[in-house]
Short mmCIF file of C-alpha atoms in Angstrom, two decimals:
data_model
loop_
_atom_site.label_atom_id
_atom_site.label_comp_id
_atom_site.label_asym_id
_atom_site.label_seq_id
_atom_site.Cartn_x
_atom_site.Cartn_y
_atom_site.Cartn_z
CA MET W 539 -0.98 21.54 6.50
CA LEU W 540 -1.73 18.07 5.12
CA CYS W 541 0.81 16.15 3.03
CA ALA W 542 0.58 12.68 1.50
CA LEU W 543 3.21 9.97 1.50
CA ILE W 544 2.76 7.14 -0.99
CA MET W 545 4.85 4.03 -0.41
CA ALA W 546 5.91 2.60 -3.77
CA GLY W 547 8.86 0.34 -3.12
CA GLY W 548 7.21 -3.10 -3.13
CA ARG W 549 8.06 -5.80 -5.66
CA GLY W 550 4.57 -7.22 -6.19
CA GLU W 551 5.79 -10.80 -6.56
CA ARG W 552 2.27 -12.25 -6.41
CA PHE W 553 1.58 -10.70 -9.83
CA TRP W 554 4.47 -12.49 -11.48
CA PRO W 555 5.17 -12.90 -14.37
CA LEU W 556 3.60 -9.55 -15.32
CA SER W 557 5.09 -7.87 -12.25
CA THR W 558 8.89 -8.07 -12.19
CA ASP W 559 11.69 -6.67 -10.05
CA GLU W 560 12.25 -4.04 -12.77
CA LYS W 561 8.55 -3.11 -13.09
CA PRO W 562 6.46 -4.17 -10.07
CA LYS W 563 2.69 -4.03 -9.80
CA GLN W 564 2.36 -0.38 -8.72
CA PHE W 565 3.59 0.59 -12.20
CA LEU W 566 1.23 -1.78 -14.07
CA GLN W 567 -2.22 -1.21 -15.59
CA LEU W 568 -3.96 -3.97 -13.64
CA LEU W 569 -7.44 -2.45 -13.41
CA GLY W 570 -7.73 -0.17 -16.42
CA ASP W 571 -5.88 2.33 -18.60
CA LYS W 572 -3.89 3.87 -15.75
CA THR W 573 -1.26 2.31 -13.54
CA MET W 574 -1.92 1.71 -9.86
CA ILE W 575 0.31 4.55 -8.72
CA GLN W 576 -1.24 6.96 -11.24
CA MET W 577 -4.68 6.10 -9.84
CA THR W 578 -3.42 6.65 -6.28
CA VAL W 579 -1.95 10.10 -7.00
CA GLU W 580 -4.91 11.29 -9.07
CA ARG W 581 -7.47 10.48 -6.36
CA LEU W 582 -5.40 12.41 -3.80
CA GLU W 583 -5.11 15.53 -5.97
CA ASP W 584 -8.74 16.41 -5.23
CA LEU W 585 -7.67 17.00 -1.62
CA ILE W 586 -3.90 17.62 -1.60
CA ASP W 587 -1.90 19.73 -4.06
CA ILE W 588 0.72 17.81 -6.06
CA GLN W 589 3.41 19.95 -4.38
CA ARG W 590 2.53 18.21 -1.09
CA ILE W 591 2.33 14.65 -2.42
CA PHE W 592 5.51 12.66 -1.80
CA VAL W 593 6.47 9.18 -3.02
CA VAL W 594 9.06 6.96 -1.35
CA THR W 595 10.54 4.30 -3.60
CA GLY W 596 13.71 2.39 -4.48
CA GLU W 597 16.55 3.68 -6.64
CA ARG W 598 15.69 1.40 -9.55
CA TYR W 599 12.17 2.85 -9.85
CA VAL W 600 12.97 6.57 -9.99
CA ASP W 601 12.99 6.78 -13.80
CA ILE W 602 9.72 4.91 -14.28
CA LEU W 603 8.16 7.00 -11.50
CA ARG W 604 9.13 10.22 -13.27
CA GLU W 605 7.79 8.85 -16.54
CA GLN W 606 4.42 7.90 -15.06
CA LEU W 607 4.08 10.97 -12.79
CA PRO W 608 5.58 13.85 -14.82
CA LYS W 609 3.83 16.52 -12.69
CA LEU W 610 5.37 15.25 -9.44
CA PRO W 611 8.18 17.60 -8.32
CA LYS W 612 11.62 16.01 -8.36
CA ARG W 613 12.16 16.91 -4.69
CA ASN W 614 9.04 14.89 -3.79
CA ILE W 615 10.62 11.58 -4.79
CA ILE W 616 12.24 10.15 -1.67
CA VAL W 617 14.74 7.45 -2.58
CA GLU W 618 15.55 4.48 -0.36
CA PRO W 619 19.04 3.19 -1.20
CA VAL W 620 17.98 -0.29 -0.07
CA GLY W 621 14.71 -1.79 1.15
CA ARG W 622 14.47 -1.89 4.96
CA ASN W 623 10.72 -2.37 5.50
CA THR W 624 8.15 0.32 6.32
CA ALA W 625 9.33 1.80 9.65
CA PRO W 626 12.60 3.32 8.41
CA CYS W 627 11.17 4.41 5.05
CA ILE W 628 8.35 6.25 6.84
CA ALA W 629 10.80 7.85 9.29
CA LEU W 630 13.10 8.94 6.44
CA SER W 631 10.11 10.42 4.62
CA ALA W 632 8.90 12.23 7.74
CA PHE W 633 12.32 13.87 8.13
CA VAL W 634 12.25 14.99 4.47
CA ILE W 635 8.65 16.25 4.51
CA ASN W 636 9.24 18.10 7.80
CA LYS W 637 12.07 19.98 6.10
CA TYR W 638 9.64 21.46 3.56
CA TYR W 639 6.46 21.64 5.66
CA GLU W 640 7.39 21.89 9.32
CA ASP W 641 5.18 19.78 11.60
CA ALA W 642 2.77 18.92 8.79
CA SER W 643 0.20 16.19 9.13
CA ILE W 644 0.85 13.23 6.84
CA VAL W 645 -1.49 10.65 5.39
CA VAL W 646 0.47 7.51 4.53
CA LEU W 647 -0.94 5.24 1.82
CA PRO W 648 0.19 2.24 -0.23
CA SER W 649 0.56 2.82 -3.96
CA ASP W 650 -1.37 -0.19 -5.19
CA HIS W 651 -4.81 -0.31 -3.55
CA LEU W 652 -8.25 0.03 -5.10
CA ILE W 653 -10.72 2.61 -3.79
CA VAL W 654 -14.22 2.45 -5.30
CA GLN W 655 -15.77 5.49 -3.58
CA GLU W 656 -12.94 7.99 -3.71
CA ASP W 657 -14.95 10.91 -2.28
CA LYS W 658 -15.65 8.89 0.88
CA LEU W 659 -11.94 8.17 1.26
CA LEU W 660 -11.05 11.85 0.98
CA ASN W 661 -13.76 12.84 3.48
CA THR W 662 -12.42 10.22 5.90
CA ILE W 663 -8.89 11.59 5.53
CA LYS W 664 -10.17 15.12 6.27
CA VAL W 665 -11.86 13.90 9.45
CA ALA W 666 -8.71 12.02 10.51
CA GLU W 667 -6.61 15.15 9.94
CA GLU W 668 -9.03 17.20 12.04
CA PHE W 669 -8.80 14.69 14.89
CA VAL W 670 -4.98 14.62 14.71
CA SER W 671 -4.81 18.43 14.71
CA GLN W 672 -6.89 18.45 17.91
CA ASN W 673 -4.95 15.53 19.45
CA ASP W 674 -1.45 16.11 18.14
CA THR W 675 0.22 13.08 19.75
CA SER W 676 -2.35 10.68 18.30
CA ILE W 677 -2.23 8.33 15.33
CA VAL W 678 -5.30 7.51 13.26
CA THR W 679 -5.50 4.45 11.04
CA LEU W 680 -8.26 3.58 8.60
CA GLY W 681 -9.88 0.17 9.20
CA MET W 682 -12.00 -1.47 6.52
CA LYS W 683 -15.25 -3.16 7.48
CA PRO W 684 -14.82 -6.80 6.36
CA THR W 685 -16.99 -7.97 3.48
CA ARG W 686 -15.77 -11.57 3.51
CA THR W 687 -13.63 -14.00 5.50
CA GLU W 688 -10.12 -13.03 4.50
CA THR W 689 -6.87 -14.65 5.64
CA GLY W 690 -4.60 -12.46 3.51
CA TYR W 691 -5.02 -9.26 5.55
CA GLY W 692 -4.04 -8.15 9.03
CA TYR W 693 -6.88 -7.05 11.33
CA ILE W 694 -7.47 -4.24 13.83
CA GLU W 695 -9.52 -4.85 16.97
CA SER W 696 -11.42 -1.63 17.68
CA GLY W 697 -12.56 -0.57 21.13
CA GLU W 698 -14.81 2.15 22.52
CA VAL W 699 -15.73 5.33 20.64
CA SER W 700 -13.41 8.20 21.62
CA ASP W 701 -14.84 10.93 19.41
CA LYS W 702 -17.32 11.58 16.62
CA ILE W 703 -16.76 14.06 13.79
CA ASP W 704 -19.29 14.55 10.98
CA LYS W 705 -20.89 11.15 11.61
CA PHE W 706 -17.48 9.44 11.56
CA GLU W 707 -16.69 7.42 14.69
CA ILE W 708 -13.10 7.51 15.93
CA LYS W 709 -12.48 4.42 18.06
CA LYS W 710 -9.59 3.41 20.28
CA VAL W 711 -7.44 0.61 18.87
CA ASN W 712 -7.29 -2.35 21.23
CA LYS W 713 -4.70 -4.25 19.23
CA PHE W 714 -3.34 -5.10 15.78
CA VAL W 715 -3.67 -8.74 14.72
CA GLU W 716 -1.50 -10.49 12.16
CA LYS W 717 -2.94 -12.42 9.21
CA PRO W 718 -5.15 -15.14 10.76
CA ASN W 719 -6.04 -18.65 9.68
CA LYS W 720 -9.53 -19.25 8.29
CA GLU W 721 -11.05 -20.22 11.64
CA LYS W 722 -9.79 -17.07 13.38
CA ALA W 723 -10.79 -14.88 10.43
CA GLU W 724 -14.35 -16.20 10.65
CA LYS W 725 -14.44 -15.35 14.37
CA TYR W 726 -13.12 -11.84 13.70
CA VAL W 727 -15.79 -11.16 11.09
CA GLN W 728 -18.55 -12.50 13.36
CA ALA W 729 -17.33 -10.45 16.34
CA GLY W 730 -18.14 -7.21 14.54
CA ASN W 731 -15.37 -5.08 16.06
CA PHE W 732 -12.52 -6.34 13.88
CA LEU W 733 -11.51 -4.35 10.80
CA TRP W 734 -9.11 -5.03 7.95
CA ASN W 735 -5.80 -3.22 8.31
CA GLY W 736 -5.42 -1.24 5.07
CA GLY W 737 -2.00 0.15 5.96
CA MET W 738 -3.20 3.79 5.89
CA PHE W 739 -2.21 6.15 8.70
CA ILE W 740 -2.60 9.84 9.54
CA TRP W 741 -0.24 11.52 12.02
CA LYS W 742 1.84 14.61 12.64
CA CYS W 743 5.44 14.60 11.44
CA SER W 744 6.53 15.38 14.98
CA THR W 745 4.55 12.43 16.38
CA ILE W 746 6.01 9.75 14.13
CA LEU W 747 9.52 11.12 14.59
CA LYS W 748 9.18 11.15 18.40
CA LEU W 749 7.86 7.59 18.36
CA THR W 750 10.72 6.51 16.10
CA GLU W 751 13.18 8.10 18.52
CA LYS W 752 11.52 6.30 21.43
CA TYR W 753 11.08 2.80 19.99
CA LEU W 754 13.64 2.65 17.14
CA ASN W 755 16.37 4.85 18.54
CA LYS W 756 19.14 3.51 16.30
CA THR W 757 17.11 4.25 13.18
CA TYR W 758 16.21 7.72 14.43
CA ASN W 759 19.82 8.68 15.21
CA ILE W 760 21.14 7.39 11.89
CA LEU W 761 18.52 9.32 9.90
CA LYS W 762 18.90 12.48 11.98
CA ASN W 763 22.64 12.47 11.35
CA VAL W 764 22.05 11.98 7.64
CA MET W 765 19.60 14.90 7.57
CA ASP W 766 22.23 17.14 9.17
CA VAL W 767 24.69 16.82 6.27
CA GLY W 768 24.63 19.27 3.39
CA LYS W 769 22.36 18.88 0.39
CA ASP W 770 25.27 17.94 -1.90
CA LYS W 771 26.31 15.02 0.32
CA PHE W 772 22.84 13.87 1.38
CA GLN W 773 22.37 10.95 -1.04
CA ILE W 774 25.97 9.79 -0.62
CA VAL W 775 25.74 9.67 3.17
CA LEU W 776 22.24 8.19 3.07
CA LYS W 777 23.42 5.40 0.79
CA LYS W 778 26.32 4.66 3.13
CA GLU W 779 24.32 4.69 6.37
CA TYR W 780 20.80 3.52 5.45
CA LYS W 781 21.72 -0.17 5.44
CA ASN W 782 22.31 0.10 9.19
CA VAL W 783 18.74 1.13 10.15
CA ASP W 784 16.35 -1.35 11.75
CA ASN W 785 14.79 -3.72 9.22
CA ILE W 786 11.27 -3.70 10.69
CA SER W 787 7.70 -2.81 9.77
CA VAL W 788 5.97 0.21 11.26
CA ASP W 789 3.34 -2.16 12.70
CA TYR W 790 5.88 -4.17 14.70
CA GLY W 791 8.30 -1.34 15.39
CA ILE W 792 5.87 1.35 16.50
CA MET W 793 2.14 0.61 16.23
CA GLU W 794 2.09 -2.33 18.60
CA LYS W 795 3.92 -0.26 21.25
CA ALA W 796 2.36 3.20 20.98
CA ASP W 797 -0.58 4.28 23.15
CA SER W 798 -2.66 6.94 21.41
CA ILE W 799 -3.79 4.98 18.36
CA TYR W 800 -7.30 5.30 16.96
CA VAL W 801 -9.19 3.81 14.05
CA ILE W 802 -11.98 5.08 11.83
CA PRO W 803 -14.20 2.23 10.52
CA CYS W 804 -14.49 2.69 6.74
CA ASP W 805 -16.64 1.33 3.93
CA PHE W 806 -15.50 3.20 0.83
CA GLY W 807 -14.91 0.09 -1.28
CA TRP W 808 -11.29 -0.75 -0.47
CA ASP W 809 -9.31 -3.69 -1.74
CA ASP W 810 -5.66 -4.63 -1.51
CA ILE W 811 -4.88 -5.59 -5.10
CA GLY W 812 -2.57 -8.30 -3.84
CA THR W 813 -3.20 -11.28 -6.11
CA TRP W 814 -4.79 -12.15 -9.43
CA TYR W 815 -7.97 -12.94 -7.48
CA ALA W 816 -8.34 -9.21 -6.78
CA VAL W 817 -8.10 -8.43 -10.50
CA GLU W 818 -10.77 -11.05 -11.09
CA ARG W 819 -13.05 -9.33 -8.57
CA TYR W 820 -12.97 -5.97 -10.35
CA ARG W 821 -12.28 -6.53 -14.04
CA ASP W 822 -15.19 -6.87 -16.45
CA LYS W 823 -16.04 -10.45 -17.40
CA ASP W 824 -17.54 -12.04 -20.52
CA GLU W 825 -20.71 -14.14 -20.59
CA ASP W 826 -18.75 -17.18 -19.36
CA ASN W 827 -17.27 -15.34 -16.38
CA ASN W 828 -13.82 -15.04 -17.96
CA VAL W 829 -11.58 -12.04 -17.32
CA CYS W 830 -10.13 -11.25 -20.75
CA VAL W 831 -7.37 -8.65 -21.05
CA GLY W 832 -5.77 -8.26 -24.48
CA ASP W 833 -6.52 -10.18 -27.68
CA ILE W 834 -8.30 -13.20 -26.19
CA LYS W 835 -10.39 -15.89 -27.91
CA SER W 836 -12.24 -18.05 -25.38
CA ILE W 837 -14.16 -21.06 -26.71
CA ASP W 838 -16.20 -23.34 -24.43
CA SER W 839 -14.21 -22.03 -21.48
CA LYS W 840 -15.35 -20.41 -18.24
CA ASN W 841 -14.18 -18.87 -14.95
CA ASN W 842 -10.70 -18.11 -16.28
CA ILE W 843 -8.27 -15.21 -15.89
CA LEU W 844 -6.70 -14.57 -19.32
CA VAL W 845 -4.14 -11.78 -19.70
CA GLY W 846 -2.38 -11.20 -23.01
CA ARG W 847 0.03 -8.53 -24.18
CA LYS W 848 1.51 -8.83 -27.67
CA LYS W 849 0.11 -12.11 -28.99
CA PRO W 850 -3.44 -13.46 -29.37
CA ILE W 851 -4.32 -16.11 -26.80
CA VAL W 852 -6.80 -18.87 -27.66
CA VAL W 853 -8.25 -20.99 -24.84
CA VAL W 854 -10.52 -23.95 -25.67
CA GLY W 855 -12.44 -26.15 -23.25
CA LEU W 856 -10.73 -24.97 -20.07
CA SER W 857 -12.18 -23.81 -16.77
CA ASP W 858 -10.70 -22.27 -13.62
CA VAL W 859 -7.25 -21.56 -15.06
CA PHE W 860 -5.18 -18.44 -15.43
CA VAL W 861 -2.99 -17.57 -18.40
CA VAL W 862 -0.63 -14.58 -18.21
CA GLU W 863 1.66 -13.46 -21.03
CA SER W 864 4.59 -11.25 -20.13
CA ASP W 865 7.48 -10.00 -22.25
CA ASP W 866 9.50 -13.04 -21.21
CA ILE W 867 7.20 -16.01 -20.65
CA ILE W 868 3.66 -17.37 -20.82
CA PHE W 869 2.43 -18.70 -17.49
CA VAL W 870 -0.43 -21.22 -17.40
CA GLY W 871 -1.80 -22.67 -14.18
CA LYS W 872 -4.84 -23.60 -12.15
CA LYS W 873 -6.49 -20.73 -10.30
CA ASP W 874 -6.18 -22.80 -7.12
CA ASP W 875 -2.41 -22.24 -7.37
CA ILE W 876 -2.56 -18.43 -7.52
CA GLU W 877 -1.62 -18.20 -3.84
CA ARG W 878 1.57 -20.20 -4.62
CA ILE W 879 2.92 -17.78 -7.23
CA LYS W 880 5.82 -16.52 -5.08
CA GLU W 881 6.91 -20.10 -4.46
CA ILE W 882 6.49 -20.99 -8.14
CA LYS W 883 8.53 -17.95 -9.19
CA LYS W 884 11.45 -19.09 -7.01
CA ARG W 885 11.34 -22.57 -8.51
CA VAL W 886 11.26 -21.20 -12.05
#
């Protein structure tokens, strides 16, 4: 039995001012008429029934999640009382999913990534599930073949081929590598055996829970005790105890310590929609290479990112800038400063 877990608790600060603490990027229409989380759920429904698709998110996003995903069963919204990074939220979700689908396999995915060739993604997930069902203590991650030198992603160093299923190679993971500088990133791309870490994993419920018990014992015991209380008291006890779990990512807390980790090299057109540069890569452009979203008038201007909402925006004689209108402010800056948006937001 395959279930999906979509992680939708991030704040998306690099898309400020459009993305806010109240409505972060996973709930925005950054690439078209549907929001990022709607796109994520819809592509999975061709493989996994909506009854087996779960979303873990923060308390403040439950209402907007229900509004955007009306078909998602209420029980399938797993609520984190407070953000404590990916390891505890995944463990909490595994406990909940295991209650409904004992020892299911789970594919874990972020809520805000772009997939160009969705059929290839689903076929890759099916192969990963088959491998995990045959090797039930293993973890499979999906590694993206690099298409450029990228310093904004973590990398996976792949090793020898362990298995081959339907032309898909399953390779042993040698190690996970944090976001590199430009020089290291160039070496990784040239080496040929380094893949982008897309943050997608396939494992058995029992496997991730055993690894949590082994490497994050405090978190495991807290969550197990919470799961043992009655349904009526569950959220109350969870809210009281969850702040005491380990504040750590699944990469640091488990992946870097576990043994049976494998990677499938993928090329289904993946991108982490992490900054306005990613929107620029995939949005349609006018004859002057401007991205124009909303009521935009561009005159003698080129290579700009122009995003309007309620008011017309007129740009004359400008190049390599971005203009973003939100409900609260209008943000104008040089595209070279896109990577500084989190810092700029704090200063504002």
